[in-house]
Short mmCIF file of C-alpha atoms in Angstrom, two decimals:
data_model
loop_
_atom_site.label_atom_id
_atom_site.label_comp_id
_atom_site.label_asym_id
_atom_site.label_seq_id
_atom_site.Cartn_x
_atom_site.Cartn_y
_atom_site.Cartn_z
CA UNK A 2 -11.81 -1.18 -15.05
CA UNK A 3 -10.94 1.30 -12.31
CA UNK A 4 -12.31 0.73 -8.75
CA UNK A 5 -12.74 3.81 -6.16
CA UNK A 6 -11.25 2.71 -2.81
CA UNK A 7 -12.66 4.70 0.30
CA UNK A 8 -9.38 5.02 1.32
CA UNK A 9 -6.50 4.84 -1.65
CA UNK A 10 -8.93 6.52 -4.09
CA UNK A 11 -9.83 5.40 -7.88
CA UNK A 12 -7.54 2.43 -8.74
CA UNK A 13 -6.14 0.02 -11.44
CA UNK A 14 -7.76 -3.32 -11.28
CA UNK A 15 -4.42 -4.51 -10.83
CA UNK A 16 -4.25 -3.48 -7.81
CA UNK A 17 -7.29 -5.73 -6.78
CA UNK A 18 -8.03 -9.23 -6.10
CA UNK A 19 -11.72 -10.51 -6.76
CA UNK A 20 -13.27 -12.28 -3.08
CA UNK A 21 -16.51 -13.43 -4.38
CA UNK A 22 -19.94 -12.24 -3.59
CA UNK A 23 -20.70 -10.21 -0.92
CA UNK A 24 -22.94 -13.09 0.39
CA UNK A 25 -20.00 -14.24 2.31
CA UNK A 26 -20.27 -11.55 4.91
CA UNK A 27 -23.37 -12.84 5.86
CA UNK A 28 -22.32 -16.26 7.63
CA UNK A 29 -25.26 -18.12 9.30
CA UNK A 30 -25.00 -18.31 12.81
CA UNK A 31 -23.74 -21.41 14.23
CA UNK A 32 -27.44 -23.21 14.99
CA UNK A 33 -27.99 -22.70 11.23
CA UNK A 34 -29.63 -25.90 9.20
CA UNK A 35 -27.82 -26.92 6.30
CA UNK A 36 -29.75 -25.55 3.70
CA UNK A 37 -28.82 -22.30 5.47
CA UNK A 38 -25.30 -23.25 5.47
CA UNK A 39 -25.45 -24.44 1.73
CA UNK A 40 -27.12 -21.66 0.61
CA UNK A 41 -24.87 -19.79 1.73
CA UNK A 42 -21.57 -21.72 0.78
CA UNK A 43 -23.15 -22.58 -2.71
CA UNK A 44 -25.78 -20.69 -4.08
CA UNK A 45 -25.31 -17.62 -6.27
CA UNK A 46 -27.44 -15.46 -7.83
CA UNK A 47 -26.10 -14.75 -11.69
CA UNK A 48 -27.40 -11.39 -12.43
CA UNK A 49 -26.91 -9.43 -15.46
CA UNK A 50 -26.57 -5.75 -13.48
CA UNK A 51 -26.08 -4.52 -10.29
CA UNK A 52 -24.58 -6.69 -7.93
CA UNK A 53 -22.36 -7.20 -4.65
CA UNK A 54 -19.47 -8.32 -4.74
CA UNK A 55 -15.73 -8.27 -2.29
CA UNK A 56 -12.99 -7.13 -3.95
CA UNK A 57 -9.18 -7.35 -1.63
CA UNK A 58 -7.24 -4.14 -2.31
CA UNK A 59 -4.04 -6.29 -1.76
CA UNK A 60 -1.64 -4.24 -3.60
CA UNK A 61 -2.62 -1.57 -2.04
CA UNK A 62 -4.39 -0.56 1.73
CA UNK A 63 -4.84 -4.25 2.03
CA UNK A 64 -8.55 -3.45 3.04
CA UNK A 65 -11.26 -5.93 2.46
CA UNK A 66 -13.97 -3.95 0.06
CA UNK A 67 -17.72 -4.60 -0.62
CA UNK A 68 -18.30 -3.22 -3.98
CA UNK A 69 -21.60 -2.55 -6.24
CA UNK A 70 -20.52 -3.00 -9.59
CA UNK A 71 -22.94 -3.76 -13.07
CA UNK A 72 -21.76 -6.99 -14.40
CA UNK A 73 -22.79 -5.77 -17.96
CA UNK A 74 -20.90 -2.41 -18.08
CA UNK A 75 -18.48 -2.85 -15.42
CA UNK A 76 -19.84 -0.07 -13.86
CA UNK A 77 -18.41 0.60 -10.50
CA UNK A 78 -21.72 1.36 -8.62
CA UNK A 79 -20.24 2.27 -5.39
CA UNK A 80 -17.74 0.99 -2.67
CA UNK A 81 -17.33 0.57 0.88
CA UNK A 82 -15.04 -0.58 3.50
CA UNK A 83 -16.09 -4.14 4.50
CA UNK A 84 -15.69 -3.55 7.81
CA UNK A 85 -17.71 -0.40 7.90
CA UNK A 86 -20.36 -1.82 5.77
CA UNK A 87 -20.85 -5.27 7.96
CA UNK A 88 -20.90 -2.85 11.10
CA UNK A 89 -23.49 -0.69 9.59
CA UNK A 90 -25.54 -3.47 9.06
CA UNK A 91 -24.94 -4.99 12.03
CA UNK B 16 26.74 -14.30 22.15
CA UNK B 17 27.37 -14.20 18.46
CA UNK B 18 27.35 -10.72 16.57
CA UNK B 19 25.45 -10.11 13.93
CA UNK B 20 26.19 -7.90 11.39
CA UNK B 21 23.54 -5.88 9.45
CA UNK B 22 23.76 -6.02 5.97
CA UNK B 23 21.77 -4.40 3.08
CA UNK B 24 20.60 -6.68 0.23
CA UNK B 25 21.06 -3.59 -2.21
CA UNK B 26 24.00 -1.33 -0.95
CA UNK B 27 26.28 -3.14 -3.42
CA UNK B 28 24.17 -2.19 -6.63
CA UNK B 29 23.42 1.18 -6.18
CA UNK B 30 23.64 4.34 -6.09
CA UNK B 31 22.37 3.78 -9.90
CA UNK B 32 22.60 7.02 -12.24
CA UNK B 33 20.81 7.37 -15.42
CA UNK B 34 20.14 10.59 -17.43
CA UNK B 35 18.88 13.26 -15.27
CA UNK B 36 17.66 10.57 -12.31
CA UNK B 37 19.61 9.13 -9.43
CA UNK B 38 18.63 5.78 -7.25
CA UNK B 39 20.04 5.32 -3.75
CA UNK B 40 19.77 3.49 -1.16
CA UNK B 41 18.52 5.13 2.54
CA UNK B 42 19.85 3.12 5.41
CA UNK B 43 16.81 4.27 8.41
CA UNK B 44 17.67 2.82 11.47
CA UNK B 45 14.51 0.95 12.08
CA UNK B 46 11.05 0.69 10.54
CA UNK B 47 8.42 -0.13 13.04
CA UNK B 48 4.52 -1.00 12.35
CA UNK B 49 2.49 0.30 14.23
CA UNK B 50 -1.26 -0.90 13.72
CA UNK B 51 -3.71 0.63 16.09
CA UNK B 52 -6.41 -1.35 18.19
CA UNK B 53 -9.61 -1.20 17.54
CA UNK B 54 -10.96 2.46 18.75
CA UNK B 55 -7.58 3.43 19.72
CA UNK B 56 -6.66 5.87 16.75
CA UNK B 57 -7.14 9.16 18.83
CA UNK B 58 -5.30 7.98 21.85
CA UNK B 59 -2.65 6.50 19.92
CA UNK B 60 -2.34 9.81 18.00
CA UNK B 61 -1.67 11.91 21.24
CA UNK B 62 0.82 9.25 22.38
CA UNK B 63 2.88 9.54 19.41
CA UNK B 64 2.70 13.01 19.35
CA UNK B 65 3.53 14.26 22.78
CA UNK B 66 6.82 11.27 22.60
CA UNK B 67 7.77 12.44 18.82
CA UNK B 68 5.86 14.98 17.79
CA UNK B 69 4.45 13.37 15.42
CA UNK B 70 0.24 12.90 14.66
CA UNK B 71 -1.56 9.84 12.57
CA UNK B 72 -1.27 11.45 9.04
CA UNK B 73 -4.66 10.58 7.40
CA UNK B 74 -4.87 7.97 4.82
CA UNK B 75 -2.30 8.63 1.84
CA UNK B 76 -0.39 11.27 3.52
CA UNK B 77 2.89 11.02 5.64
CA UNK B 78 3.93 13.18 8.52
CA UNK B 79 7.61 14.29 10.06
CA UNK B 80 11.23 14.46 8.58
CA UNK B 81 13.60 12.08 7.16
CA UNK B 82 15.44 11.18 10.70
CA UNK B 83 11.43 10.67 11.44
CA UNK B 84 8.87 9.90 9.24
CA UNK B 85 5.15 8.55 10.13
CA UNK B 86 3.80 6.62 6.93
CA UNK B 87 0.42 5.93 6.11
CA UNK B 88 0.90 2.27 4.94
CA UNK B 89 -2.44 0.80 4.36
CA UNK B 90 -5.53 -0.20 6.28
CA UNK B 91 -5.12 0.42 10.07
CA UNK B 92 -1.02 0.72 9.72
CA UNK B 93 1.33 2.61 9.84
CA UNK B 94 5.35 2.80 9.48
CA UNK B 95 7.56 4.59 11.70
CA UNK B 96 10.98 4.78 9.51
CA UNK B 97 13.91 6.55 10.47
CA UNK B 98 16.59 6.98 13.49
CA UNK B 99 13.47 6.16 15.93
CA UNK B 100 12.25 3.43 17.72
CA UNK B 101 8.77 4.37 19.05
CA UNK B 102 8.44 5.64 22.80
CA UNK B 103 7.07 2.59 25.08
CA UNK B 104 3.59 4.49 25.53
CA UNK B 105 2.83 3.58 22.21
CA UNK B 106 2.03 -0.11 22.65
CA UNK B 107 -1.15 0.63 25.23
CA UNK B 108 -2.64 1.51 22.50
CA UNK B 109 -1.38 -0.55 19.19
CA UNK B 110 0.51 -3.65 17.81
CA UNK B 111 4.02 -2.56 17.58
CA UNK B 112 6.56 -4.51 15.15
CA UNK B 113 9.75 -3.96 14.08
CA UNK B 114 10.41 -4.51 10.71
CA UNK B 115 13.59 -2.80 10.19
CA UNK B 116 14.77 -5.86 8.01
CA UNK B 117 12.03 -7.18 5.94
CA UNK B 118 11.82 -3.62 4.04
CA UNK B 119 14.01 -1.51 2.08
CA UNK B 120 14.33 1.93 1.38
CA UNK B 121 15.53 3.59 -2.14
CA UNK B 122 15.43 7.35 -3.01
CA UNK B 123 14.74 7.80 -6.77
CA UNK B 124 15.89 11.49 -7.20
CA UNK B 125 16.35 14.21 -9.82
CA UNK B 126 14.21 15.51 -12.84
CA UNK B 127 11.50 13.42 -14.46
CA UNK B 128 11.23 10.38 -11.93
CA UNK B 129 7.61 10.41 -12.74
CA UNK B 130 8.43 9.23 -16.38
CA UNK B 131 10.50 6.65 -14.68
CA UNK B 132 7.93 5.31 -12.30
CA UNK B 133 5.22 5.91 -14.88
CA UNK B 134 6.65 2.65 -16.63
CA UNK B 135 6.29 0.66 -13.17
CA UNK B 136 3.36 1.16 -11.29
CA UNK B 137 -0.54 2.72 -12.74
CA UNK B 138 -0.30 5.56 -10.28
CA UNK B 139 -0.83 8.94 -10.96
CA UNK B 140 2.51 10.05 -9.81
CA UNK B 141 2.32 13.67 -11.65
CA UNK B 142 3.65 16.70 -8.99
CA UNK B 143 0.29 18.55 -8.74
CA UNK B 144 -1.47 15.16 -8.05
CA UNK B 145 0.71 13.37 -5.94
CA UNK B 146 2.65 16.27 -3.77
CA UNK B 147 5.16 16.48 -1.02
CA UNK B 148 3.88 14.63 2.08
CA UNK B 149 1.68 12.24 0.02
CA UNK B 150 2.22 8.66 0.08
CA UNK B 151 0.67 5.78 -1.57
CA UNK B 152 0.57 1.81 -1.09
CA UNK B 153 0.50 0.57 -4.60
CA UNK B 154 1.98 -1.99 -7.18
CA UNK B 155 5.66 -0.90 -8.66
CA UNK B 156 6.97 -3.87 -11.30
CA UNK B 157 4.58 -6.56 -9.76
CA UNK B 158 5.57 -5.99 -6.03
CA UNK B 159 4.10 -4.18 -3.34
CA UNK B 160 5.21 -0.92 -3.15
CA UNK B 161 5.31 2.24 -0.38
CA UNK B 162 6.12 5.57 -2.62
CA UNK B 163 6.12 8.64 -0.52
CA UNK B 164 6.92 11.93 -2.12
CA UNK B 165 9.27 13.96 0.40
CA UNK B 166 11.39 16.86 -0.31
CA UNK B 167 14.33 15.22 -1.51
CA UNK B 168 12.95 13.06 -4.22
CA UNK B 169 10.86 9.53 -4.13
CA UNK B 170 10.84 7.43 -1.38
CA UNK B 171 10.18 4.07 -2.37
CA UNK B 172 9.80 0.48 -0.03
CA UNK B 173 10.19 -2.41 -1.08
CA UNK B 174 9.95 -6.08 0.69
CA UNK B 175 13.46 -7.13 1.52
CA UNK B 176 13.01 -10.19 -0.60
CA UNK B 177 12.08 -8.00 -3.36
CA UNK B 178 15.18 -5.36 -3.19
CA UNK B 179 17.14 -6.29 -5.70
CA UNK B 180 14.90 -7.50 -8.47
CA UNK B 181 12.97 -4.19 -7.73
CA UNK B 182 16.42 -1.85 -8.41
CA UNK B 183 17.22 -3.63 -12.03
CA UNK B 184 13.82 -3.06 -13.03
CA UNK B 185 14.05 0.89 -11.45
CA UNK B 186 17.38 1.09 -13.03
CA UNK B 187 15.79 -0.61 -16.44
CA UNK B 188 13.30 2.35 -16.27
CA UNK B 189 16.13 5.00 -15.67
CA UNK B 190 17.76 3.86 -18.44
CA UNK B 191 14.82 3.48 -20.42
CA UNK B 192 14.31 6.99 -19.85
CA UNK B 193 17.14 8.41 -20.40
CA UNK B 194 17.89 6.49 -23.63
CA UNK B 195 14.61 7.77 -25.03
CA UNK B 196 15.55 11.60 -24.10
CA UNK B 197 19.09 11.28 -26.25
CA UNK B 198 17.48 10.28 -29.40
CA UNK B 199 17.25 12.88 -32.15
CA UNK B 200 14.09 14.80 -33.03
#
């Protein structure tokens, strides 16, 4: 599996370092209940296809990435800078 | 006041030869991060280049000589390596730290130091990909790794800490290498 950093270009997994779903750039805000809060901690979806995901490009631009990527294929779907992508949506 | 004496971790095992390639050591004066605030890029650029000359390469590319070289060196950083320390004006507009000690940099040199790397890191380190003035943060025998192609061969940092496991696997390579070229058809 090769992943296409925005920045290094199409890379080894090696290089990578799997951060969990992308869910975790979405934090509730601080007057959240806790079903917000464990929804958000605990709750995954478990899809077989498309889905969001944060991969660390530690061994290499040390960026923080939000990646599409088909969990049946391993299809890399498309990437993004986490930063740019949370600022985008924000 | 007590002296203290500067001392590379890998001047004793090198220069390393093997075959056709060559490892040494380059002793730069002082490596400096320099990791812009946020928005600053542009201003930071003109500082750096009206005190050295020198512009923000974009991502994967590195800029200046070997007395003077601006690295790319990952997300929102970059290295200043060589006989430099960067000009005052630089810190208005990012975090500056010196680093001269916690990396090291080797030169691997000669003919076919792709096949050597090639056995250390997944990069495509082939001449018409990776050219002169590109550089590349990426994994070399498990460690983190700065390669920069410049006109006198491979630049290659390494983590202090890392220096000398990181030679006697380069050296393995080189040897590797150059074992494999002297057998018969």
């Amino acid at each position: 599996m090769r992943i296409t950093c925005p920045l290094c270009g199409d890379r080894d997994l090696r290089e990578f370092t799997y951060g969990g779903a992308a869910v975790y750039m979405d934090r509730p805000g601080a007057d959240a209940d806790l079903d917000a809060l464990d929804a958000y901690l605990h709750l995954r979806d478990n899809p077989a296809g498309p889905t969001e995901e944060l991969w660390s490009h530690d061994m290499g631009c040390r960026a923080w990435l939000k990646v599409r990527r088909d969990t049946v294929t391993h299809e890399i779907l498309g990437t993004a800078l986490a930063a740019e992508a949370k600022r985008g949506a924000g | 006041m007590v002296e203290l004496i500067a001392k590379s971790p890998v001047a004793d095992l090198l220069p390393v030869e093997a075959g056709s390639c060559r490892l040494v050591a380059c002793a730069p004066a002082a490596i400096t991060a320099i990791a812009p605030y946020a928005g600053a890029e542009e201003a930071l650029s003109q500082a750096l280049d009206s005190a050295h000359g020198l512009a923000l390469p974009p991502a994967g590319r590195a800029a200046g000589t070997p007395g003077a070289r601006l690295i790319w060196a990952g997300y929102r950083q970059y290295m200043l390596v060589g006989e430099i320390a960067p000009d005052a004006a630089v810190a208005a507009h990012a975090a500056v730290t010196d680093l001269s000690d916690g990396w090291v940099v080797l030169r691997l040199e000669g003919a076919g130091t792709e096949s050597v790397l090639a056995r250390l890191t997944p990069l495509d380190l082939d001449p018409g990909v990776f050219k002169r003035g590109h550089t590349a943060r990426t994994e070399l025998a498990h460690m983190m790794a700065v390669l920069t192609r410049t006109g006198e061969g491979m630049e290659i940092m390494l983590m202090r800490s890392f220096a000398r496991w990181g030679v006697a696997r380069i050296a393995e390579a080189m040897e590797s290498v150059a074992a494999q070229a002297g057998l018969p058809d």
